[in-house]
mmCIF file of C-alpha atoms in Angstrom:
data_model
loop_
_atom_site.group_PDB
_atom_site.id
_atom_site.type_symbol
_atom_site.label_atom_id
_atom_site.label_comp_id
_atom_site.label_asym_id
_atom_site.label_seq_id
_atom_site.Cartn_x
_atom_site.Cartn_y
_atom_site.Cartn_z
ATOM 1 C CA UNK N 1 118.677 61.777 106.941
ATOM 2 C CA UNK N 2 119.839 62.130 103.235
ATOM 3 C CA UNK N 3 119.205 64.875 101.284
ATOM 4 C CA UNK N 4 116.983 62.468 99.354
ATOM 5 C CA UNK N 5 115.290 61.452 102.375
ATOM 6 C CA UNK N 6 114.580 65.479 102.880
ATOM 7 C CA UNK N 7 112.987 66.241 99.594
ATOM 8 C CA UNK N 8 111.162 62.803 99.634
ATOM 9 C CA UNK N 9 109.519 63.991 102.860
ATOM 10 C CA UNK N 10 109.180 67.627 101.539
ATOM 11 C CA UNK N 11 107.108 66.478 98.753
ATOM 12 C CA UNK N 12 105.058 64.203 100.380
ATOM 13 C CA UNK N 13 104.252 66.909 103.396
ATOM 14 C CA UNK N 14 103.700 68.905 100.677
ATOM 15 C CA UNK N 15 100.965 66.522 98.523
ATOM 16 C CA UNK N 16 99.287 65.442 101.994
ATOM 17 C CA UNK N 17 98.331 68.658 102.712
ATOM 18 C CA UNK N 18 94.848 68.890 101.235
ATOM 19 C CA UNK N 19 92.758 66.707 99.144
ATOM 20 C CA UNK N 20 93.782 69.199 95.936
ATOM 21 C CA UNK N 21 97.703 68.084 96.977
ATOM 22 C CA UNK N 22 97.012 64.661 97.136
ATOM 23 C CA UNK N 23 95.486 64.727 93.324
ATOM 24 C CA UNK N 24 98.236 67.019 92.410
ATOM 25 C CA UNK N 25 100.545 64.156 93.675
ATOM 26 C CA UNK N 26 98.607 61.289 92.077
ATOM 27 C CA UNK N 27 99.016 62.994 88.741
ATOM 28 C CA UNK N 28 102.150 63.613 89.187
ATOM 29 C CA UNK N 29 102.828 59.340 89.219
ATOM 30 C CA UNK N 30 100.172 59.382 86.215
ATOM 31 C CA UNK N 31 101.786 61.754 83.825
ATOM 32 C CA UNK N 32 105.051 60.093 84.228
ATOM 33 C CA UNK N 33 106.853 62.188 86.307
ATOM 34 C CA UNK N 34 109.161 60.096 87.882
ATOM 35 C CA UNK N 35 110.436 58.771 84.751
ATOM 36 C CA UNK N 36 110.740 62.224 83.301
ATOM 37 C CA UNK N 37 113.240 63.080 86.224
ATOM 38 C CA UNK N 38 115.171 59.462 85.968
ATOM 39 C CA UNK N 39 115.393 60.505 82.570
ATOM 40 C CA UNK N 40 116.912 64.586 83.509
ATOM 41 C CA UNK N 41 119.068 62.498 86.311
ATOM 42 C CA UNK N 42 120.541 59.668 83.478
ATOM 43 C CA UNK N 43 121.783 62.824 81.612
ATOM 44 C CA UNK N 44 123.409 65.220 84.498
ATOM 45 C CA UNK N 45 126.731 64.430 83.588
ATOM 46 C CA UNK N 46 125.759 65.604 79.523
ATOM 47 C CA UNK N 47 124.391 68.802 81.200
ATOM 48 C CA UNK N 48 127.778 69.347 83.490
ATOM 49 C CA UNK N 49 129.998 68.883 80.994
ATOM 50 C CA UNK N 50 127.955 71.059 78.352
ATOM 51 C CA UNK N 51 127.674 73.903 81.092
ATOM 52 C CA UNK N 52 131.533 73.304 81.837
ATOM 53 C CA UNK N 53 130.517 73.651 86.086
ATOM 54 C CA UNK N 54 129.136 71.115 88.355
ATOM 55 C CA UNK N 55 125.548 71.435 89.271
ATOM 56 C CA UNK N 56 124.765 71.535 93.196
ATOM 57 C CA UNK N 57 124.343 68.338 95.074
ATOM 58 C CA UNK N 58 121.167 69.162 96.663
ATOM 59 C CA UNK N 59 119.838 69.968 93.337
ATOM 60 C CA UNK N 60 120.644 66.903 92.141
ATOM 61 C CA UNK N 61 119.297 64.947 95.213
ATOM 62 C CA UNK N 62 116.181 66.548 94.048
ATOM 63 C CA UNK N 63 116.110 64.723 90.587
ATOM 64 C CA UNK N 64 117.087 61.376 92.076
ATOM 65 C CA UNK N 65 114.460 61.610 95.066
ATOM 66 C CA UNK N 66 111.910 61.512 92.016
ATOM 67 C CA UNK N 67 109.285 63.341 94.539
ATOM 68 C CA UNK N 68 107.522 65.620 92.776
ATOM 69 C CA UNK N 69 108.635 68.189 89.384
ATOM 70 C CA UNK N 70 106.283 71.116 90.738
ATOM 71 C CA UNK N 71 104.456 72.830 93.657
ATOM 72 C CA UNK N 72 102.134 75.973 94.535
ATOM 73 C CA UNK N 73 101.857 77.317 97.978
ATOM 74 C CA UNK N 74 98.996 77.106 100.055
ATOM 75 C CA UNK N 75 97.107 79.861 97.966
ATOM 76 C CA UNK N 76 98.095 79.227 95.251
ATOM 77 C CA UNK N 77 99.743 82.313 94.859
ATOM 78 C CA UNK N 78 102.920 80.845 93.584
ATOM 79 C CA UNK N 79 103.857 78.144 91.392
ATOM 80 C CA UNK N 80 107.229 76.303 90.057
ATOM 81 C CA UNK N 81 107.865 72.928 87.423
ATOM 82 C CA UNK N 82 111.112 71.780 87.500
ATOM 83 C CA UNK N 83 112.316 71.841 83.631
ATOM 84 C CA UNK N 84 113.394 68.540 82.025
ATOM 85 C CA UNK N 85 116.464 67.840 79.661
ATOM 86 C CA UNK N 86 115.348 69.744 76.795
ATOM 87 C CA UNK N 87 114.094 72.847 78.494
ATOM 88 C CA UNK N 88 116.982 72.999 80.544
ATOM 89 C CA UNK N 89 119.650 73.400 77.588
ATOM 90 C CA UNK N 90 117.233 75.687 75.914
ATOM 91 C CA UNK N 91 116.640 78.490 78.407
ATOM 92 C CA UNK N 92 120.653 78.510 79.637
ATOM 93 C CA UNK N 93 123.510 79.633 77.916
ATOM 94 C CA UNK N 94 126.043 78.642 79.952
ATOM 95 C CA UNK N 95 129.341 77.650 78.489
ATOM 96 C CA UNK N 96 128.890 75.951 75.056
ATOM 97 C CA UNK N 97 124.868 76.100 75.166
ATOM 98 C CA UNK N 98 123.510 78.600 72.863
ATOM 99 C CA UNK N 99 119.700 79.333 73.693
ATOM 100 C CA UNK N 100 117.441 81.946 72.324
ATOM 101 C CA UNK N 101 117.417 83.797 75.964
ATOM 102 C CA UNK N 102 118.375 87.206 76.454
ATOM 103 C CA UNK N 103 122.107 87.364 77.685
ATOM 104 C CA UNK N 104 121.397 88.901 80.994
ATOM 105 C CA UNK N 105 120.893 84.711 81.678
ATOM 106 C CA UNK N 106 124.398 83.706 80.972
ATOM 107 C CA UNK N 107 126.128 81.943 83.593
ATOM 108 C CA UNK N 108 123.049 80.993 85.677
ATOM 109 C CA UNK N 109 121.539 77.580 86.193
ATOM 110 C CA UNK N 110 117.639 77.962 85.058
ATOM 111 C CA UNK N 111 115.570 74.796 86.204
ATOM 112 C CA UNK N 112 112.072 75.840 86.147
ATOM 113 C CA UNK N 113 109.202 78.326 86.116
ATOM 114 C CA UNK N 114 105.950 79.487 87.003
ATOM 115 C CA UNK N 115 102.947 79.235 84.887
ATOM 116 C CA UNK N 116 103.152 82.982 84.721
ATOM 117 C CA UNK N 117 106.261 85.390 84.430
ATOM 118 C CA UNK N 118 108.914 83.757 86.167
ATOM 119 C CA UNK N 119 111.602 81.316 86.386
ATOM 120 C CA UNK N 120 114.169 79.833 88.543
ATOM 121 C CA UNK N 121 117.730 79.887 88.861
ATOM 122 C CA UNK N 122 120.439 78.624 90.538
ATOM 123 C CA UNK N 123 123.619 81.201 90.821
ATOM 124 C CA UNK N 124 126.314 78.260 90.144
ATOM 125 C CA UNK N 125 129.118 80.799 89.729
ATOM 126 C CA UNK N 126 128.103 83.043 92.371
ATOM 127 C CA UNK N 127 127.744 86.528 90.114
ATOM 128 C CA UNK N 128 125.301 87.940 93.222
ATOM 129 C CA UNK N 129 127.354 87.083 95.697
ATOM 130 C CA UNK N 130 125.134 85.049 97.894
ATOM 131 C CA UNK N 131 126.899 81.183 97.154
ATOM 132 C CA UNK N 132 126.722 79.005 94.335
ATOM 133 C CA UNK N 133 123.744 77.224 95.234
ATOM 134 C CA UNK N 134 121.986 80.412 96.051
ATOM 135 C CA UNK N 135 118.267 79.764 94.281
ATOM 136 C CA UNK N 136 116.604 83.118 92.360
ATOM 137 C CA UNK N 137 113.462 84.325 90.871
ATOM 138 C CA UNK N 138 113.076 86.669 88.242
ATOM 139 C CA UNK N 139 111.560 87.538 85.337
ATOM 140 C CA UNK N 140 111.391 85.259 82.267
ATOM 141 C CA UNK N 141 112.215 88.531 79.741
ATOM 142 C CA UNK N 142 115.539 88.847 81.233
ATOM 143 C CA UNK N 143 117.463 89.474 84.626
ATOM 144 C CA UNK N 144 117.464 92.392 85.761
ATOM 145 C CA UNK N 145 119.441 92.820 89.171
ATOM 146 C CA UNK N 146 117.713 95.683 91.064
ATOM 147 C CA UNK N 147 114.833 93.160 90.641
ATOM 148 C CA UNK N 148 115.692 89.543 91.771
ATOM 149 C CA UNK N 149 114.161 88.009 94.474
ATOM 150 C CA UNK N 150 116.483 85.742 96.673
ATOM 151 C CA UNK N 151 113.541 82.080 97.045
ATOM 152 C CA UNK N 152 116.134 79.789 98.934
ATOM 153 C CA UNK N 153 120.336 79.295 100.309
ATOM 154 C CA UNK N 154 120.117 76.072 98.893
ATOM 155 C CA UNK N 155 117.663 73.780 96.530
ATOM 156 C CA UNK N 156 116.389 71.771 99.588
ATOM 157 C CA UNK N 157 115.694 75.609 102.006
ATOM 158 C CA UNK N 158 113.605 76.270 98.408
ATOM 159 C CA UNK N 159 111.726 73.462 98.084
ATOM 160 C CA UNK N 160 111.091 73.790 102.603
ATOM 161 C CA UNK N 161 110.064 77.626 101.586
ATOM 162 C CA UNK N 162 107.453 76.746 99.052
ATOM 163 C CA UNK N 163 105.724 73.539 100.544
ATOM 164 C CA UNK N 164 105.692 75.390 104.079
ATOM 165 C CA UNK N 165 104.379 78.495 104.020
ATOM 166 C CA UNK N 166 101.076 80.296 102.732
ATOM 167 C CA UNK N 167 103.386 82.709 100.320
ATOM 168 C CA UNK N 168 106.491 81.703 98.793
ATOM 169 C CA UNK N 169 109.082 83.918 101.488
ATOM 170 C CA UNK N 170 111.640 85.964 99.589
ATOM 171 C CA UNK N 171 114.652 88.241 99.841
ATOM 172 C CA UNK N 172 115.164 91.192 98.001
ATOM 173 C CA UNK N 173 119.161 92.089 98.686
ATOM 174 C CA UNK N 174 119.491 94.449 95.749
ATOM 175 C CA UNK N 175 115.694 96.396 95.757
ATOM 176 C CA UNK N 176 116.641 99.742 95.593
ATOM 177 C CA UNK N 177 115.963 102.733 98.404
ATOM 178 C CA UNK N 178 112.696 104.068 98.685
ATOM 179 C CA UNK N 179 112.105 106.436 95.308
ATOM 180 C CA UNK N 180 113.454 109.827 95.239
ATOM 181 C CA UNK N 181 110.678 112.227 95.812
ATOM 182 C CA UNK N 182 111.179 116.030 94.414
ATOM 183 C CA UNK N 183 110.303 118.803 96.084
ATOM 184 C CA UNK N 184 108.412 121.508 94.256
ATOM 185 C CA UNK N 185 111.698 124.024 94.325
ATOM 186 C CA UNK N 186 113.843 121.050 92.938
ATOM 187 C CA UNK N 187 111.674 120.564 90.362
ATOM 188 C CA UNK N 188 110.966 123.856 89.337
ATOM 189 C CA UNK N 189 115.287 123.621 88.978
ATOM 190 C CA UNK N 190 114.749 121.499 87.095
ATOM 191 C CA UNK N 191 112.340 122.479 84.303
ATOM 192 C CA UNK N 192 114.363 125.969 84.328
ATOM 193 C CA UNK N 193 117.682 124.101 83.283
ATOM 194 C CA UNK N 194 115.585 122.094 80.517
ATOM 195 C CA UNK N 195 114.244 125.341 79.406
ATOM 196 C CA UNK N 196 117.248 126.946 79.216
ATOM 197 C CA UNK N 197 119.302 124.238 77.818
ATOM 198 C CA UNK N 198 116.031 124.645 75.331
ATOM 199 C CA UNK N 199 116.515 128.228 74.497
ATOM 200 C CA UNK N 200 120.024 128.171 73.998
ATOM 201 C CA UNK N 201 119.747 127.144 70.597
ATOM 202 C CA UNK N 202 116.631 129.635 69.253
ATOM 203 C CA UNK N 203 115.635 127.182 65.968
ATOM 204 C CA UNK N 204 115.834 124.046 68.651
ATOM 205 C CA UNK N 205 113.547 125.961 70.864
ATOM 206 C CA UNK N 206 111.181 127.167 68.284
ATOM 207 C CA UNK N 207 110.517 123.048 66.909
ATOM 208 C CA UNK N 208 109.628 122.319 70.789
ATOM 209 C CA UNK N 209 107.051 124.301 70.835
ATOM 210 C CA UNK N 210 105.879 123.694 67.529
ATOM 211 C CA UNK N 211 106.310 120.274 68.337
ATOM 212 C CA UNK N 212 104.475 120.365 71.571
ATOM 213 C CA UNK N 213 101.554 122.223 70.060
ATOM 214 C CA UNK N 214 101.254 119.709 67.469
ATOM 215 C CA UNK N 215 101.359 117.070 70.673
ATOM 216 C CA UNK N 216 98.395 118.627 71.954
ATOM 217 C CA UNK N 217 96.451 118.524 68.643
ATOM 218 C CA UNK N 218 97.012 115.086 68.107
ATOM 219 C CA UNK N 219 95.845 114.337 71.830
ATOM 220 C CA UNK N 220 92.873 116.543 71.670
ATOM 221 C CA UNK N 221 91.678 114.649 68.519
ATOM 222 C CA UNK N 222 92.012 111.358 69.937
ATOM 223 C CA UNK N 223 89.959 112.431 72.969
ATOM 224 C CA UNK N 224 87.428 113.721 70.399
ATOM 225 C CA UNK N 225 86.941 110.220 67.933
ATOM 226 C CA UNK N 226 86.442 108.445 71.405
ATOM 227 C CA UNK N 227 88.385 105.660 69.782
ATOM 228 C CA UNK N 228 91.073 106.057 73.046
ATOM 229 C CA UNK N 229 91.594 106.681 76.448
ATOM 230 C CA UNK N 230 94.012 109.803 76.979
ATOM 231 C CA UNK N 231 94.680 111.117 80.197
ATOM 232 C CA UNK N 232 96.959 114.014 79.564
ATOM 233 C CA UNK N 233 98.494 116.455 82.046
ATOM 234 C CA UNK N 234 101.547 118.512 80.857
ATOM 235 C CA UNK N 235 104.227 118.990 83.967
ATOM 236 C CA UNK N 236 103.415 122.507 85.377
ATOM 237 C CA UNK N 237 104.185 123.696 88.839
ATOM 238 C CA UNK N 238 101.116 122.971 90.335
ATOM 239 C CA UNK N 239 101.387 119.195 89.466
ATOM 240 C CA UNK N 240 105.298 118.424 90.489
ATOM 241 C CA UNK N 241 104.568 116.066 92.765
ATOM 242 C CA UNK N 242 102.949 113.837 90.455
ATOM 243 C CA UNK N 243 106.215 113.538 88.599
ATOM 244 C CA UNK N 244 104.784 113.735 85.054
ATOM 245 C CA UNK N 245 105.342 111.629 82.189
ATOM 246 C CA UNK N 246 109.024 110.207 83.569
ATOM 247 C CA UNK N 247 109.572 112.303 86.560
ATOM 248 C CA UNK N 248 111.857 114.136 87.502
ATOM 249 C CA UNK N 249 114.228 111.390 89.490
ATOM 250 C CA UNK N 250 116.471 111.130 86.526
ATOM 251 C CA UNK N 251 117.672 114.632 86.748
ATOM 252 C CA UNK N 252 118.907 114.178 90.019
ATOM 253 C CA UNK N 253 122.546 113.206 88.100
ATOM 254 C CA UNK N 254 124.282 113.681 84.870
ATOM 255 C CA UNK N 255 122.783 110.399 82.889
ATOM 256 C CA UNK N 256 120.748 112.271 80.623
ATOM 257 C CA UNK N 257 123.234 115.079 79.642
ATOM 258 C CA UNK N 258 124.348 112.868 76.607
ATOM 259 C CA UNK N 259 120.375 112.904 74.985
ATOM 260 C CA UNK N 260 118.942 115.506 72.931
ATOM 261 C CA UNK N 261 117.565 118.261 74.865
ATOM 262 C CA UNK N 262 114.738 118.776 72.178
ATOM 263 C CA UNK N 263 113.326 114.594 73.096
ATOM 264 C CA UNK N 264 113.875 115.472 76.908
ATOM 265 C CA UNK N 265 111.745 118.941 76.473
ATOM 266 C CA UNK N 266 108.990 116.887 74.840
ATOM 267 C CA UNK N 267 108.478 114.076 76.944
ATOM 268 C CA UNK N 268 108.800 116.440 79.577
ATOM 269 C CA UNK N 269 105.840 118.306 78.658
ATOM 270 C CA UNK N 270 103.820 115.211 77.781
ATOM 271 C CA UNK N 271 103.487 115.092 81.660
ATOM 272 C CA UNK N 272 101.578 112.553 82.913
ATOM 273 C CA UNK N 273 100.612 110.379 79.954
ATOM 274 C CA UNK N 274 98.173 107.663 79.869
ATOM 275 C CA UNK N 275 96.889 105.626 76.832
ATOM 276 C CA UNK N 276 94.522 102.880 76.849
ATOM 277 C CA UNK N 277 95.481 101.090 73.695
ATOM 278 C CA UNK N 278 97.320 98.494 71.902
ATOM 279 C CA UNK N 279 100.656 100.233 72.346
ATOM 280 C CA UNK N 280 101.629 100.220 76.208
ATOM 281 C CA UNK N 281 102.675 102.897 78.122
ATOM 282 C CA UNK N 282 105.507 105.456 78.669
ATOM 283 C CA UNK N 283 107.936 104.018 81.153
ATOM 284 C CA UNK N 284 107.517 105.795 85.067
ATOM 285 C CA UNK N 285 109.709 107.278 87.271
ATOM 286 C CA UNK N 286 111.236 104.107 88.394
ATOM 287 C CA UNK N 287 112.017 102.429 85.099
ATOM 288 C CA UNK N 288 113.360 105.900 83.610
ATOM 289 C CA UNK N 289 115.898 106.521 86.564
ATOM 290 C CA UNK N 290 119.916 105.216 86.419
ATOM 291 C CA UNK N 291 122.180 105.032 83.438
ATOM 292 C CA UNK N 292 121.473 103.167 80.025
ATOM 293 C CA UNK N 293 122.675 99.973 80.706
ATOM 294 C CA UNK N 294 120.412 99.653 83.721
ATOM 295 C CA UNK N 295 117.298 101.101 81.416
ATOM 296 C CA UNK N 296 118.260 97.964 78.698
ATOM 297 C CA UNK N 297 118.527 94.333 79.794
ATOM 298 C CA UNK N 298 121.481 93.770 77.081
ATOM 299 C CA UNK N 299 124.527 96.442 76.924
ATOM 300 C CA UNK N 300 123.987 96.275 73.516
ATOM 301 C CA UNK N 301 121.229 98.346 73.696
ATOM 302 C CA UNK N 302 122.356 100.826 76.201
ATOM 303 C CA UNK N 303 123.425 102.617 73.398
ATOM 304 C CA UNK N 304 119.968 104.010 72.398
ATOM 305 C CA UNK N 305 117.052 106.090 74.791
ATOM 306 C CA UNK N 306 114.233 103.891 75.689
ATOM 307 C CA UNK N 307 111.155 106.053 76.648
ATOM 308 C CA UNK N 308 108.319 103.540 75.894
ATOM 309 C CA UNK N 309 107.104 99.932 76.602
ATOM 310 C CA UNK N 310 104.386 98.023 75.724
ATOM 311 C CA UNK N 311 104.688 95.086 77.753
ATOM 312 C CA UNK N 312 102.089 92.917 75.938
ATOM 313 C CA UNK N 313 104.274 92.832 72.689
ATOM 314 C CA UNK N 314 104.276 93.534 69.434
ATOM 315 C CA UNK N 315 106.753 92.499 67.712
ATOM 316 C CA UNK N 316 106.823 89.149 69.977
ATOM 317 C CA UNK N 317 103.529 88.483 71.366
ATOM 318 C CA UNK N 318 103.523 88.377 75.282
ATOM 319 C CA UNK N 319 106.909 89.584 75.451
ATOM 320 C CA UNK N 320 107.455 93.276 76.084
ATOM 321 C CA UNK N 321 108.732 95.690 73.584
ATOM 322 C CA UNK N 322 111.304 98.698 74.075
ATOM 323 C CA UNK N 323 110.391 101.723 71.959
ATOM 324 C CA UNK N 324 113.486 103.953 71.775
ATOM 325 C CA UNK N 325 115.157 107.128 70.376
ATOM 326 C CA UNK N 326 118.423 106.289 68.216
ATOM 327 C CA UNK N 327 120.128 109.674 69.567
ATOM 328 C CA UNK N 328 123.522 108.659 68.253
ATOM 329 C CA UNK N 329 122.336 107.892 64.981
ATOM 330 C CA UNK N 330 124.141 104.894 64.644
ATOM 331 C CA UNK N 331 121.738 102.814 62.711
ATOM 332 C CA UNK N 332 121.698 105.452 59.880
ATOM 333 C CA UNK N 333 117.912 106.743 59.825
ATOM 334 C CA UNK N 334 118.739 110.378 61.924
ATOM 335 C CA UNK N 335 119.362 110.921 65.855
ATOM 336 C CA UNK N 336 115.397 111.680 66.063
ATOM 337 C CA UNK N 337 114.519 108.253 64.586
ATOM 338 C CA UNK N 338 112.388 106.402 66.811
ATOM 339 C CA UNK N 339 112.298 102.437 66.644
ATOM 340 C CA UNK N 340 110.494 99.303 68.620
ATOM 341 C CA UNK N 341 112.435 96.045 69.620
ATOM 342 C CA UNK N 342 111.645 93.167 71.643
ATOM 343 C CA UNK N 343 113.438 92.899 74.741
ATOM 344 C CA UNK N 344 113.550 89.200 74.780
ATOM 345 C CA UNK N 345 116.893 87.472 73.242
ATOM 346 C CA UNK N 346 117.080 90.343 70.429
ATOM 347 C CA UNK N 347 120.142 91.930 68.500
ATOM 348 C CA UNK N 348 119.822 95.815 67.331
ATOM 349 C CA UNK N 349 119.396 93.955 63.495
ATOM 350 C CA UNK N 350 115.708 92.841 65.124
ATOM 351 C CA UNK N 351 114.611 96.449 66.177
ATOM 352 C CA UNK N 352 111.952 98.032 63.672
ATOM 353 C CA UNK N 353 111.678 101.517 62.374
ATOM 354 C CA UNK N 354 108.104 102.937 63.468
ATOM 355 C CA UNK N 355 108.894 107.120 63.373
ATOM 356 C CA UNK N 356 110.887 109.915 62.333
ATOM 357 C CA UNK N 357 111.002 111.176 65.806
ATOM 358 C CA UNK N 358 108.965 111.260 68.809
ATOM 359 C CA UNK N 359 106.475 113.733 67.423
ATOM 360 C CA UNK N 360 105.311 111.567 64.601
ATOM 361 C CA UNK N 361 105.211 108.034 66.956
ATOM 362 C CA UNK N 362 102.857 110.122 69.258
ATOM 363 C CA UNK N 363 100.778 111.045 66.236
ATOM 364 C CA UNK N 364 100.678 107.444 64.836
ATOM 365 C CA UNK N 365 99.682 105.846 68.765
ATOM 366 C CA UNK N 366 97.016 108.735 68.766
ATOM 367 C CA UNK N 367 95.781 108.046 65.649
ATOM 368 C CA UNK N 368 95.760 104.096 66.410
ATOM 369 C CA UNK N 369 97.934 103.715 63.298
ATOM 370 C CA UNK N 370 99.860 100.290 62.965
ATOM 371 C CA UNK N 371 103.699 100.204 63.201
ATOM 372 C CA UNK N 372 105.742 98.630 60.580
ATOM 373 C CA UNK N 373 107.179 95.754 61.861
ATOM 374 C CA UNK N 374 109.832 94.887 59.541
ATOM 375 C CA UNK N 375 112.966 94.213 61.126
ATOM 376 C CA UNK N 376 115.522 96.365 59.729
ATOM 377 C CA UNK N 377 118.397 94.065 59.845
ATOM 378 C CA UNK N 378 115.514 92.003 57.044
ATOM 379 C CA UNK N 379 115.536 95.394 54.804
ATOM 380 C CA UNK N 380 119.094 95.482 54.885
ATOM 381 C CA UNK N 381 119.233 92.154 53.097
ATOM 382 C CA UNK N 382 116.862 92.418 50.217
#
């Protein structure tokens, strides 16, 4: 049996399943399908030579089989549309295509999506080690490798893994260990070196605590107007194992030595810091732990310390936003300046200035206060 032959009895296993397949199948004809993927198939050897690497033969068994461009498993838990022409040289940027996708994309195949936050890809140059016709899910915003989900070897063990099972069956090969979980005596360590790092510099320590009681105000009189939900719980001893705002994972090495001890005391005391509003969330234990470059999808951005998301988006809607502390003051506005960027397919020039420092963005998300959300590489040119 060709590999043809395979998908053309995958698909049609697949749309025979249930009466919902079957209609799923006859629209499929209706909405001209087929032709779509004649039309993808006429213009592989465009695609190839644009990308500069051969696409996988069982991939493109798939396009001339003309089967099917989509499928959801049994519950309908998980979905996936193959991409035509267009799509397909938009969302890569492979060799000499240049799409609007974050970089963490480069040198991957992508050939589809779900209807939700995910897409497809096929590892042609083997960056994850697992083949080059290795087939991956992730997220649409941007790659991130502790989070990609192995879906298939090959396109055609794919396309068997979604039309035969209930749940689409994946891998996870680079999920990290089970969380870090302090102990009370490692985390009292650990607010002692933050307070003394704190007190080693008298004026430092005295704006902490100025800062944090001006925290507490602010959070206090959002509670009061009713306008938001605040659940607020400053890190103390008797609440260590909760982890607070960040937790205290990110201690465990050196990674925040570099940031300013005055941000780290602050967020620190926020503890356990939840907001129901338009503005998202501070990041947990999880997102906050490794290095800089694993906190940012682009390098580019591993420059800065990212302590807040809001993964609705505002600056992009629907696609999450990093706020973040320039600590090196490279982008001229003070080491305390704080700043909001989307994370999809952005350069530093598309981050906006929202705060002096982390005391006034708190104040402005209490307060419900809009952001200004004027790029600054845009004020630079008027």
């Amino acid at each position: 049996m060709t590999d043809e032959e395979k998908i053309t009895k995958i698909f049609r296993d697949y749309y025979n399943r249930d009466p919902i397949g079957i209609e799923d199948g006859q629209n499929f004809m209706q909405q001209g399908g087929p032709v779509d993927m004649m039309h993808l198939y006429d213009s592989l050897d465009e695609v190839e030579e644009k990308f500069g690497v051969p696409l996988p033969e069982t991939y493109k068994a798939f396009i001339r089989a003309r089967a099917g461009i989509g499928m959801s498993t049994m519950n309908n838990c998980d979905k996936f549309y193959a991409f035509d022409k267009d799509l397909i040289l938009d969302w890569n940027i492979i060799g000499s295509v240049n799409a609007a996708v974050d970089e963490s994309f480069e040198n991957v195949f992508v050939f589809g999506a779900d209807y939700c936050d995910y897409c497809y890809f096929i590892d042609l140059n083997n960056k994850y080690g697992f083949g080059t016709e290795s087939v991956w899910r992730t997220y649409r915003s941007g790659i991130n490798k502790e989070m990609l989900e192995l879906v298939g070897r090959n396109f055609i063990e794919f396309l068997e893994n979604f039309a035969l099972n209930e749940k689409l069956n994946v891998e996870e090969p680079f999920k990290p260990a089970k969380p870090y979980k302090p102990t009370v005596e490692e985390g009292k360590k650990i607010l002692r070196i933050i307070d003394e790092r704190a007190r080693a510099d008298e004026k430092i320590y005295q704006e902490i605590l100025e800062a944090e009681k001006k925290i507490d105000e602010y959070i206090e009189a959002a509670k009061a107007n009713k306008k938001l939900t605040i659940d607020f719980f400053p890190i103390k001893e008797k609440n260590l194992g909760s982890y607070g705002y960040m937790g205290l994972e990110p201690f465990k090495t050196d990674c925040f030595d570099k940031f300013p001890i005055k941000s780290l005391a602050i967020l620190v005391h926020l503890g356990d810091f939840e907001i129901e509003n338009s503005y998202g969330c501070f990041f947990s234990n999880y997102a906050m732990n490794g290095t800089g470059d694993r906190n940012f999808l682009t390098p580019e951005l591993s420059e800065y310390f990212r302590f807040f998301e809001n993964p609705c988006g505002l600056v992009k809607k629907y696609v999450p936003d990093y706020i973040f502390q320039d600590y090196q003051n490279k982008l001229g506005r003070g080491a305390e300046s704080i700043y909001i960027m989307s994370c999809y397919g952005s350069s530093i020039e598309n981050a906006c200035y929202v705060a002096k420092d982390i005391v006034e963005f708190i104040r402005k998300i209490c307060a419900d206060e809009p952001l200004d959300l004027t790029p600054i590489g845009k004020i630079a040119q008027k």
